[in-house]
PDB file of C-alpha atoms and ligand atoms in Angstrom:
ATOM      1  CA  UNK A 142     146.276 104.210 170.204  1.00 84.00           C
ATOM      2  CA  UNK A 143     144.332 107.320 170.230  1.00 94.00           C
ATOM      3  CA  UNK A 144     140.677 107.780 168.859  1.00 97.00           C
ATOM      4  CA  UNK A 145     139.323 110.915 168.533  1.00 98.00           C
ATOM      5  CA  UNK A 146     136.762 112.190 166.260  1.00 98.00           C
ATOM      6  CA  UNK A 147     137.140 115.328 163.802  1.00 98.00           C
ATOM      7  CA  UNK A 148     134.558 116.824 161.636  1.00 98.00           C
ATOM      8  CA  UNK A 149     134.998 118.278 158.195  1.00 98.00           C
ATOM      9  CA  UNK A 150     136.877 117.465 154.827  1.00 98.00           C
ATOM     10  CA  UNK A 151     139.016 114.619 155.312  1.00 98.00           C
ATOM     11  CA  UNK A 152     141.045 116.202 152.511  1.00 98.00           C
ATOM     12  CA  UNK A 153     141.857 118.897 154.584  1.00 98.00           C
ATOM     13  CA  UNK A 154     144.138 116.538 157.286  1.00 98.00           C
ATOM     14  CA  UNK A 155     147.344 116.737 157.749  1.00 98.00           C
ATOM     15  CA  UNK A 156     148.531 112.884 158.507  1.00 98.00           C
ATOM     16  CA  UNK A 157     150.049 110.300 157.771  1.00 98.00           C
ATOM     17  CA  UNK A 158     147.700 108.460 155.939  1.00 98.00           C
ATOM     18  CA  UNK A 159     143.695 109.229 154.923  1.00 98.00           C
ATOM     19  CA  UNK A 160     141.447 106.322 154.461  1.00 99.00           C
ATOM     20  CA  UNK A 161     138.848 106.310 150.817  1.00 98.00           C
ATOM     21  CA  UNK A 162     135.757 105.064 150.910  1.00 98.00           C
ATOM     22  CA  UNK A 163     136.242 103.714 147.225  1.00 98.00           C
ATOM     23  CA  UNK A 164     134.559 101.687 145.018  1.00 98.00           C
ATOM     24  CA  UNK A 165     135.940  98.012 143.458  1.00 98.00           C
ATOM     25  CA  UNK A 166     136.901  99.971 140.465  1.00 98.00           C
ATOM     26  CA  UNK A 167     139.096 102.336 142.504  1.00 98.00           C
ATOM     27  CA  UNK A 168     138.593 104.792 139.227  1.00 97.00           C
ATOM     28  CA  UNK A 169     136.776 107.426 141.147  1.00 91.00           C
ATOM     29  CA  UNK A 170     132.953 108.151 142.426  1.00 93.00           C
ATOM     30  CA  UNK A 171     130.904 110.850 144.604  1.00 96.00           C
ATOM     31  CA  UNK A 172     131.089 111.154 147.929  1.00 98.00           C
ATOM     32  CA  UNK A 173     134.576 111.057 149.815  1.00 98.00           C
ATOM     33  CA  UNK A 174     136.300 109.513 146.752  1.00 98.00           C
ATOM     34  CA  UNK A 175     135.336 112.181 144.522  1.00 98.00           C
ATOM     35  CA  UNK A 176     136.422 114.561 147.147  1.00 98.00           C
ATOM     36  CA  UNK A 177     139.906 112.566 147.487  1.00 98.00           C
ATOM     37  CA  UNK A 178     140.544 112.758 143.572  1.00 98.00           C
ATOM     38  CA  UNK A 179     139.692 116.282 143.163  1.00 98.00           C
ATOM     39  CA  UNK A 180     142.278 117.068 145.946  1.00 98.00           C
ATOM     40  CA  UNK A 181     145.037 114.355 145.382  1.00 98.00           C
ATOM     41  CA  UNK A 182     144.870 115.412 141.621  1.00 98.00           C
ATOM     42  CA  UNK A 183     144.509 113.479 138.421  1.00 98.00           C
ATOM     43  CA  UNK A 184     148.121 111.569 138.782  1.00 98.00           C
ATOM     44  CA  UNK A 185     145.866 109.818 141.456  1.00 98.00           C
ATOM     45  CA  UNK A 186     143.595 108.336 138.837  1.00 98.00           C
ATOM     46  CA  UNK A 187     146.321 107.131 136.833  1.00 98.00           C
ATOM     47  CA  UNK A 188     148.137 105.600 139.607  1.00 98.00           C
ATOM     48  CA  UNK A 189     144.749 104.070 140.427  1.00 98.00           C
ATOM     49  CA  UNK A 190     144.249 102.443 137.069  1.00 98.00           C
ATOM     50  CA  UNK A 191     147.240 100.324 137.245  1.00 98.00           C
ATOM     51  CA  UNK A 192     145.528  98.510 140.682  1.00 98.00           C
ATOM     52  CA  UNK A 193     142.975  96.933 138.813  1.00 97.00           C
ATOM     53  CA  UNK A 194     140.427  97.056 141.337  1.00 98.00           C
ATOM     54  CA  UNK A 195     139.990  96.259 144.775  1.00 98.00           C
ATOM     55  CA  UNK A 196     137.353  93.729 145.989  1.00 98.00           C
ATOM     56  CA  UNK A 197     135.153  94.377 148.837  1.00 98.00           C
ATOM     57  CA  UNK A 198     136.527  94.645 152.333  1.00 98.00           C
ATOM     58  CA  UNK A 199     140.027  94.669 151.146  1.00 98.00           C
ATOM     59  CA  UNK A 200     142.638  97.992 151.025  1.00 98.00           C
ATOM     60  CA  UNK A 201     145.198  99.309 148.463  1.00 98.00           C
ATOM     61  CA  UNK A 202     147.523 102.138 148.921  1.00 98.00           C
ATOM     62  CA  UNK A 203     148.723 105.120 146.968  1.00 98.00           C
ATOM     63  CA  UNK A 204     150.786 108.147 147.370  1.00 98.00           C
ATOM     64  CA  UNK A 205     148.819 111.111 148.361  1.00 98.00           C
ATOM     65  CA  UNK A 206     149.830 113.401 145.562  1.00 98.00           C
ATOM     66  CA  UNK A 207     148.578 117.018 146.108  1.00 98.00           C
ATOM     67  CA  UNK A 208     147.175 116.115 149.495  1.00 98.00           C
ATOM     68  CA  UNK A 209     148.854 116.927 152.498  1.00 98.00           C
ATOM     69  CA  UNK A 210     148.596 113.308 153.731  1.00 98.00           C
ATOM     70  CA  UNK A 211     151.569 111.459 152.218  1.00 98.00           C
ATOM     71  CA  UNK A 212     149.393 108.136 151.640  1.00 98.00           C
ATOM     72  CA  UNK A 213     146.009 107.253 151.078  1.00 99.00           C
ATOM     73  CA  UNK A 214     144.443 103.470 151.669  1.00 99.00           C
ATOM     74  CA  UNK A 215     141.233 103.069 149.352  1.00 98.00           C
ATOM     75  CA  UNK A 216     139.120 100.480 150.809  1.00 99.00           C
ATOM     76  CA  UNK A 217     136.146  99.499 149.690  1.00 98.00           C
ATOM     77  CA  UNK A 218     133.310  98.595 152.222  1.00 98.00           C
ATOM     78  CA  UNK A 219     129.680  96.683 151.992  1.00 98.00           C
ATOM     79  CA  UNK A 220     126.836  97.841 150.454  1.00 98.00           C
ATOM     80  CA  UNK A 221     124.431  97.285 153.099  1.00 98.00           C
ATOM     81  CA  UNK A 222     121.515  94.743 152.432  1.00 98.00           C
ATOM     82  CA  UNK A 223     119.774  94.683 155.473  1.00 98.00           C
ATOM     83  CA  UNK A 224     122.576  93.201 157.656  1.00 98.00           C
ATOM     84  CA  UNK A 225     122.441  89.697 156.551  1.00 97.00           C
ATOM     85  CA  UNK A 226     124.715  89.527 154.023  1.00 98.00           C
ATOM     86  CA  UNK A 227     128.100  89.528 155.604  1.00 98.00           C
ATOM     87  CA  UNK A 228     128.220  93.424 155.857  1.00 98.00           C
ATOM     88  CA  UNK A 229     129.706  93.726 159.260  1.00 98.00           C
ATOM     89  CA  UNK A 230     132.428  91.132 158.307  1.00 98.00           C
ATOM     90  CA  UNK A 231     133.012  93.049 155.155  1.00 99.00           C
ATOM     91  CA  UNK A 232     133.398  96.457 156.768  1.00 99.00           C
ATOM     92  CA  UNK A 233     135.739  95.178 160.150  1.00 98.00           C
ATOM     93  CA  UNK A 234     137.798  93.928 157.084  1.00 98.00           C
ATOM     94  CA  UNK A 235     138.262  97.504 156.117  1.00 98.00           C
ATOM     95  CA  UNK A 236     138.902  98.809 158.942  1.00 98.00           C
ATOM     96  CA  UNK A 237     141.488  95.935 159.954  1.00 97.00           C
ATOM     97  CA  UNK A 238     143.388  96.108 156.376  1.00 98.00           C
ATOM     98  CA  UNK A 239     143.681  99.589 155.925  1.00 98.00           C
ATOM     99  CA  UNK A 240     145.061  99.886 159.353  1.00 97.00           C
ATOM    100  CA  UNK A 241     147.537  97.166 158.508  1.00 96.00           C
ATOM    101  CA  UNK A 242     148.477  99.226 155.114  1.00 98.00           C
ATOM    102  CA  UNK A 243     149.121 101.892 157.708  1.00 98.00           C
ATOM    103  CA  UNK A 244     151.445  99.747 159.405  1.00 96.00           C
ATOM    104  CA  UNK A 245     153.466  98.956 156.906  1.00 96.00           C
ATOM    105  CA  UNK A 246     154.154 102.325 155.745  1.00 97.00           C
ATOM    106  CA  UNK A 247     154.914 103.210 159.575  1.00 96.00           C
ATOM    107  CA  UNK A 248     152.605 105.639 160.039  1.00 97.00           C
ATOM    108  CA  UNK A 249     151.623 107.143 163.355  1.00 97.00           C
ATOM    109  CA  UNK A 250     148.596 108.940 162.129  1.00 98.00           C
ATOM    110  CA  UNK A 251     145.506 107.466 160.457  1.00 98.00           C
ATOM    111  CA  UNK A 252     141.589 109.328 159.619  1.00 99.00           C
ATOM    112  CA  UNK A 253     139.110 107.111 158.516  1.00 99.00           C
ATOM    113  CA  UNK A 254     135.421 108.463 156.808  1.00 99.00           C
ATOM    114  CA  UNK A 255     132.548 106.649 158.130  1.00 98.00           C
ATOM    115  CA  UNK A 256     132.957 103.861 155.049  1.00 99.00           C
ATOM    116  CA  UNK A 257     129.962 102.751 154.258  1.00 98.00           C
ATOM    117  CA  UNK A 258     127.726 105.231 155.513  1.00 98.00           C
ATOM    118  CA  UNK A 259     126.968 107.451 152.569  1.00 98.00           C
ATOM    119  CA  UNK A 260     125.755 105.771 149.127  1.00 98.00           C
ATOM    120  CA  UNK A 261     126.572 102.458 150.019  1.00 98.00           C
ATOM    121  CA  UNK A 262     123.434 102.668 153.342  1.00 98.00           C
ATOM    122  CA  UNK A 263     125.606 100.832 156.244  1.00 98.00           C
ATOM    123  CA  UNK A 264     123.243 102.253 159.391  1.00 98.00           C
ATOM    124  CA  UNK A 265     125.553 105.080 160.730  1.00 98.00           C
ATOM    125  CA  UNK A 266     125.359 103.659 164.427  1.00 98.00           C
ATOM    126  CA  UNK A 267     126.201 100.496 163.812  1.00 98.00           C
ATOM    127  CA  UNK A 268     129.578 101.124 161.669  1.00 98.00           C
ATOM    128  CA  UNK A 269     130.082 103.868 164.144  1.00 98.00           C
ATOM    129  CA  UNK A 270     130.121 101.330 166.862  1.00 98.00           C
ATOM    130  CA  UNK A 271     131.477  98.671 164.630  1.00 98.00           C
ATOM    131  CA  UNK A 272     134.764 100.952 163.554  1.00 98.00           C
ATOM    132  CA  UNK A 273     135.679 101.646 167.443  1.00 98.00           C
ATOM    133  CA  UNK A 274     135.304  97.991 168.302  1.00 98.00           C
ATOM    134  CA  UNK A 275     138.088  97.206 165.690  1.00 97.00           C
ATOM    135  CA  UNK A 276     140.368 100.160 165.790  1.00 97.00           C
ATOM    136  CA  UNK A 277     140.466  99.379 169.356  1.00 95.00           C
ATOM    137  CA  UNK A 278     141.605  95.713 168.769  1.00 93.00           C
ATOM    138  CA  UNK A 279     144.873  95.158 170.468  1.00 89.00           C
ATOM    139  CA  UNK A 280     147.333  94.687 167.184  1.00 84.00           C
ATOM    140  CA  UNK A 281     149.519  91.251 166.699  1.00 76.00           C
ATOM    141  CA  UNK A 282     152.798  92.989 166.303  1.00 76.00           C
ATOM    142  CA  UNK A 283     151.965  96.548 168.022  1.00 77.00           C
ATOM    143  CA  UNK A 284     151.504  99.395 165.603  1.00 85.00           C
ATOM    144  CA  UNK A 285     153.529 102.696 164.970  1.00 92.00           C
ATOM    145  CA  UNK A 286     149.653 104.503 164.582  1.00 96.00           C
ATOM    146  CA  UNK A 287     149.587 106.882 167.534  1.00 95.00           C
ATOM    147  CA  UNK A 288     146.274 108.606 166.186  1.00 97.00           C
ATOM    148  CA  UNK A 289     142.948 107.671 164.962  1.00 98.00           C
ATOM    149  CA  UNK A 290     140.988 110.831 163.667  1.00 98.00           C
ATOM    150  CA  UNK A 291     137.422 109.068 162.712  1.00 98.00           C
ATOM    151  CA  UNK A 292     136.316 111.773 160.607  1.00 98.00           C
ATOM    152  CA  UNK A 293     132.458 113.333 160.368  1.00 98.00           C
ATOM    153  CA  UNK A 294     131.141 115.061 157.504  1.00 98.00           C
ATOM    154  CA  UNK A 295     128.046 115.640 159.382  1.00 98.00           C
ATOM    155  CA  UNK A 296     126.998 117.197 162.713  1.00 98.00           C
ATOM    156  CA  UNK A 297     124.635 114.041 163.039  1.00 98.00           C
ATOM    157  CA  UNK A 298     127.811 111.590 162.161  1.00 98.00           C
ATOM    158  CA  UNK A 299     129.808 113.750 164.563  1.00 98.00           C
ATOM    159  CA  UNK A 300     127.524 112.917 167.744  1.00 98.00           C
ATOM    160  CA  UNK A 301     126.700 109.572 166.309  1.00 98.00           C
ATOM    161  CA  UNK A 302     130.918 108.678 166.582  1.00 98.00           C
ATOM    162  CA  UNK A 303     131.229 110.804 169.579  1.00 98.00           C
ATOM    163  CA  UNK A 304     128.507 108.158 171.372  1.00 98.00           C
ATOM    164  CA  UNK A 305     130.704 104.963 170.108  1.00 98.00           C
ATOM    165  CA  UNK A 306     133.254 105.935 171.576  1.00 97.00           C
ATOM    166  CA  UNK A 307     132.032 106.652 174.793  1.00 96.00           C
ATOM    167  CA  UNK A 308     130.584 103.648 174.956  1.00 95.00           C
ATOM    168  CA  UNK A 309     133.504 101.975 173.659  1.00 89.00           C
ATOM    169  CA  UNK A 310     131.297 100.736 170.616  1.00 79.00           C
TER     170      UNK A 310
HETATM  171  P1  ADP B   1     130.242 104.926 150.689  1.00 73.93           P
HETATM  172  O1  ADP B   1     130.050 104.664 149.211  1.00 73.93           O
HETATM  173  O2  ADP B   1     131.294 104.028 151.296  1.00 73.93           O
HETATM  174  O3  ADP B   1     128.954 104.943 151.441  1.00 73.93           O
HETATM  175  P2  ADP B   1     130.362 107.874 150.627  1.00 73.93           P
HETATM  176  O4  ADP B   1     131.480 108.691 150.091  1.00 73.93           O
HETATM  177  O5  ADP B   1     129.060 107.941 149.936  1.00 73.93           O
HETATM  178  O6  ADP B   1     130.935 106.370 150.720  1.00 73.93           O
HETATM  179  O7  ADP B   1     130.122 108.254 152.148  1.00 73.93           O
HETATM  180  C1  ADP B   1     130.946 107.858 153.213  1.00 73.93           C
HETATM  181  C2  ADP B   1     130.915 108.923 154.288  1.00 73.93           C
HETATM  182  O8  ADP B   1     131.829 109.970 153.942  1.00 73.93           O
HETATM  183  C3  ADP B   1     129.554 109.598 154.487  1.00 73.93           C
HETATM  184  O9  ADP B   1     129.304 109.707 155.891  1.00 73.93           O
HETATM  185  C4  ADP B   1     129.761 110.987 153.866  1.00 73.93           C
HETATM  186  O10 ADP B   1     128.967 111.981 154.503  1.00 73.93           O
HETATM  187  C5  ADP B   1     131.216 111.221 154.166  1.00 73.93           C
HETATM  188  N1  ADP B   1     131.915 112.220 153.338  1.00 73.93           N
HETATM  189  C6  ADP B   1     131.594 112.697 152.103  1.00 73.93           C
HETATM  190  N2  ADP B   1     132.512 113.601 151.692  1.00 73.93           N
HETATM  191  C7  ADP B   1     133.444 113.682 152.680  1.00 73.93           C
HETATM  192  C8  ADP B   1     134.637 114.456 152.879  1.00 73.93           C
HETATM  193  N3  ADP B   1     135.071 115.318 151.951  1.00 73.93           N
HETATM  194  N4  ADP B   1     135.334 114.283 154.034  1.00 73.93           N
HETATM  195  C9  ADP B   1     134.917 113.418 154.972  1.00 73.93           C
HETATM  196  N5  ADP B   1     133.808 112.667 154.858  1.00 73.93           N
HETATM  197  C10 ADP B   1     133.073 112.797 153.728  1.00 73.93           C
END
């Protein structure tokens, strides 16, 4: 398995699957999500409304709709606390279940946002280095996911993800 970063709209990619930074509701927020909704279109919304919700640290998946990706895992990570409430747990969780969601759908390509690290306050280093430790996990069965775009908004997230993965996080 392949990780590289990217930087720009994760709305933009064309793979297999694109990874949301959503909220339990999974009805839409700011951020990535909001950016993911406006792209996938409103069917996305509806679709999402029949989940009824997704608790913290797990995944769901949806069609992509109007984005290029064909699927899109919302997963919803920690709201960091100070780092003593279970938030690295939480957010390996993510990480580990929507790459599993991934899996079943056979994808071979997968881009993540740094989940977490707007709104919700997760320190960008440590889910940077936290996000390369467990997407580079050997898998229990193997896994169809050739490539891992982790995806930067920022110029500062860019060199922060470039960093964990030298150092292998
Ligand atoms: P969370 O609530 O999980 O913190 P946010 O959406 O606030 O989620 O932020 C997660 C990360 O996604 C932040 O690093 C933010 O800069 C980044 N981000 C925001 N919009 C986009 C986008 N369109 N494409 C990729 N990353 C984005």
């Amino acid at each position: 398995m392949h990780i590289q970063v990217w930087q720009g709209d994760i709305t933009s990619l064309e793979v297999d699957v694109i990874v949301n930074a959503a909220n339990e509701s999974l009805l839409g927020g700011g951020g990535v999500d909001g950016a993911i909704h406006r792209a996938a279109g409103p069917e996305l919304l509806e679709y999402c409304r029949r989940l009824g919700g997704c608790p913290t640290g797990e995944a769901r998946l949806t069609p992509g709709f109007n984005l290029l990706a064909r699927f899109i895992v919302h997963t919803v990570g920690p709201v960091w606390q100070g780092g003593q409430h279970d938030e690295a747990r939480l957010l390996a969780k993510c990480y580990r279940n929507a790459l599993a969601l991934a899996e079943s759908v056979d994808a071979h390509s997968i881009a993540f946002p740094a989940i977490s690290c707007g709104v919700y306050g997760y320190p960008a280093e440590h889910a940077a280095a936290l996000a390369v430790k467990v997407l580079s996990e050997p898998r229990p069965t193997g896994s169809a996911v050739q490539s891992v775009l982790l995806v930067a908004y920022s110029e500062a997230m860019h060199q922060i993800l470039e960093q964990a993965i030298a150092t292998g996080g």
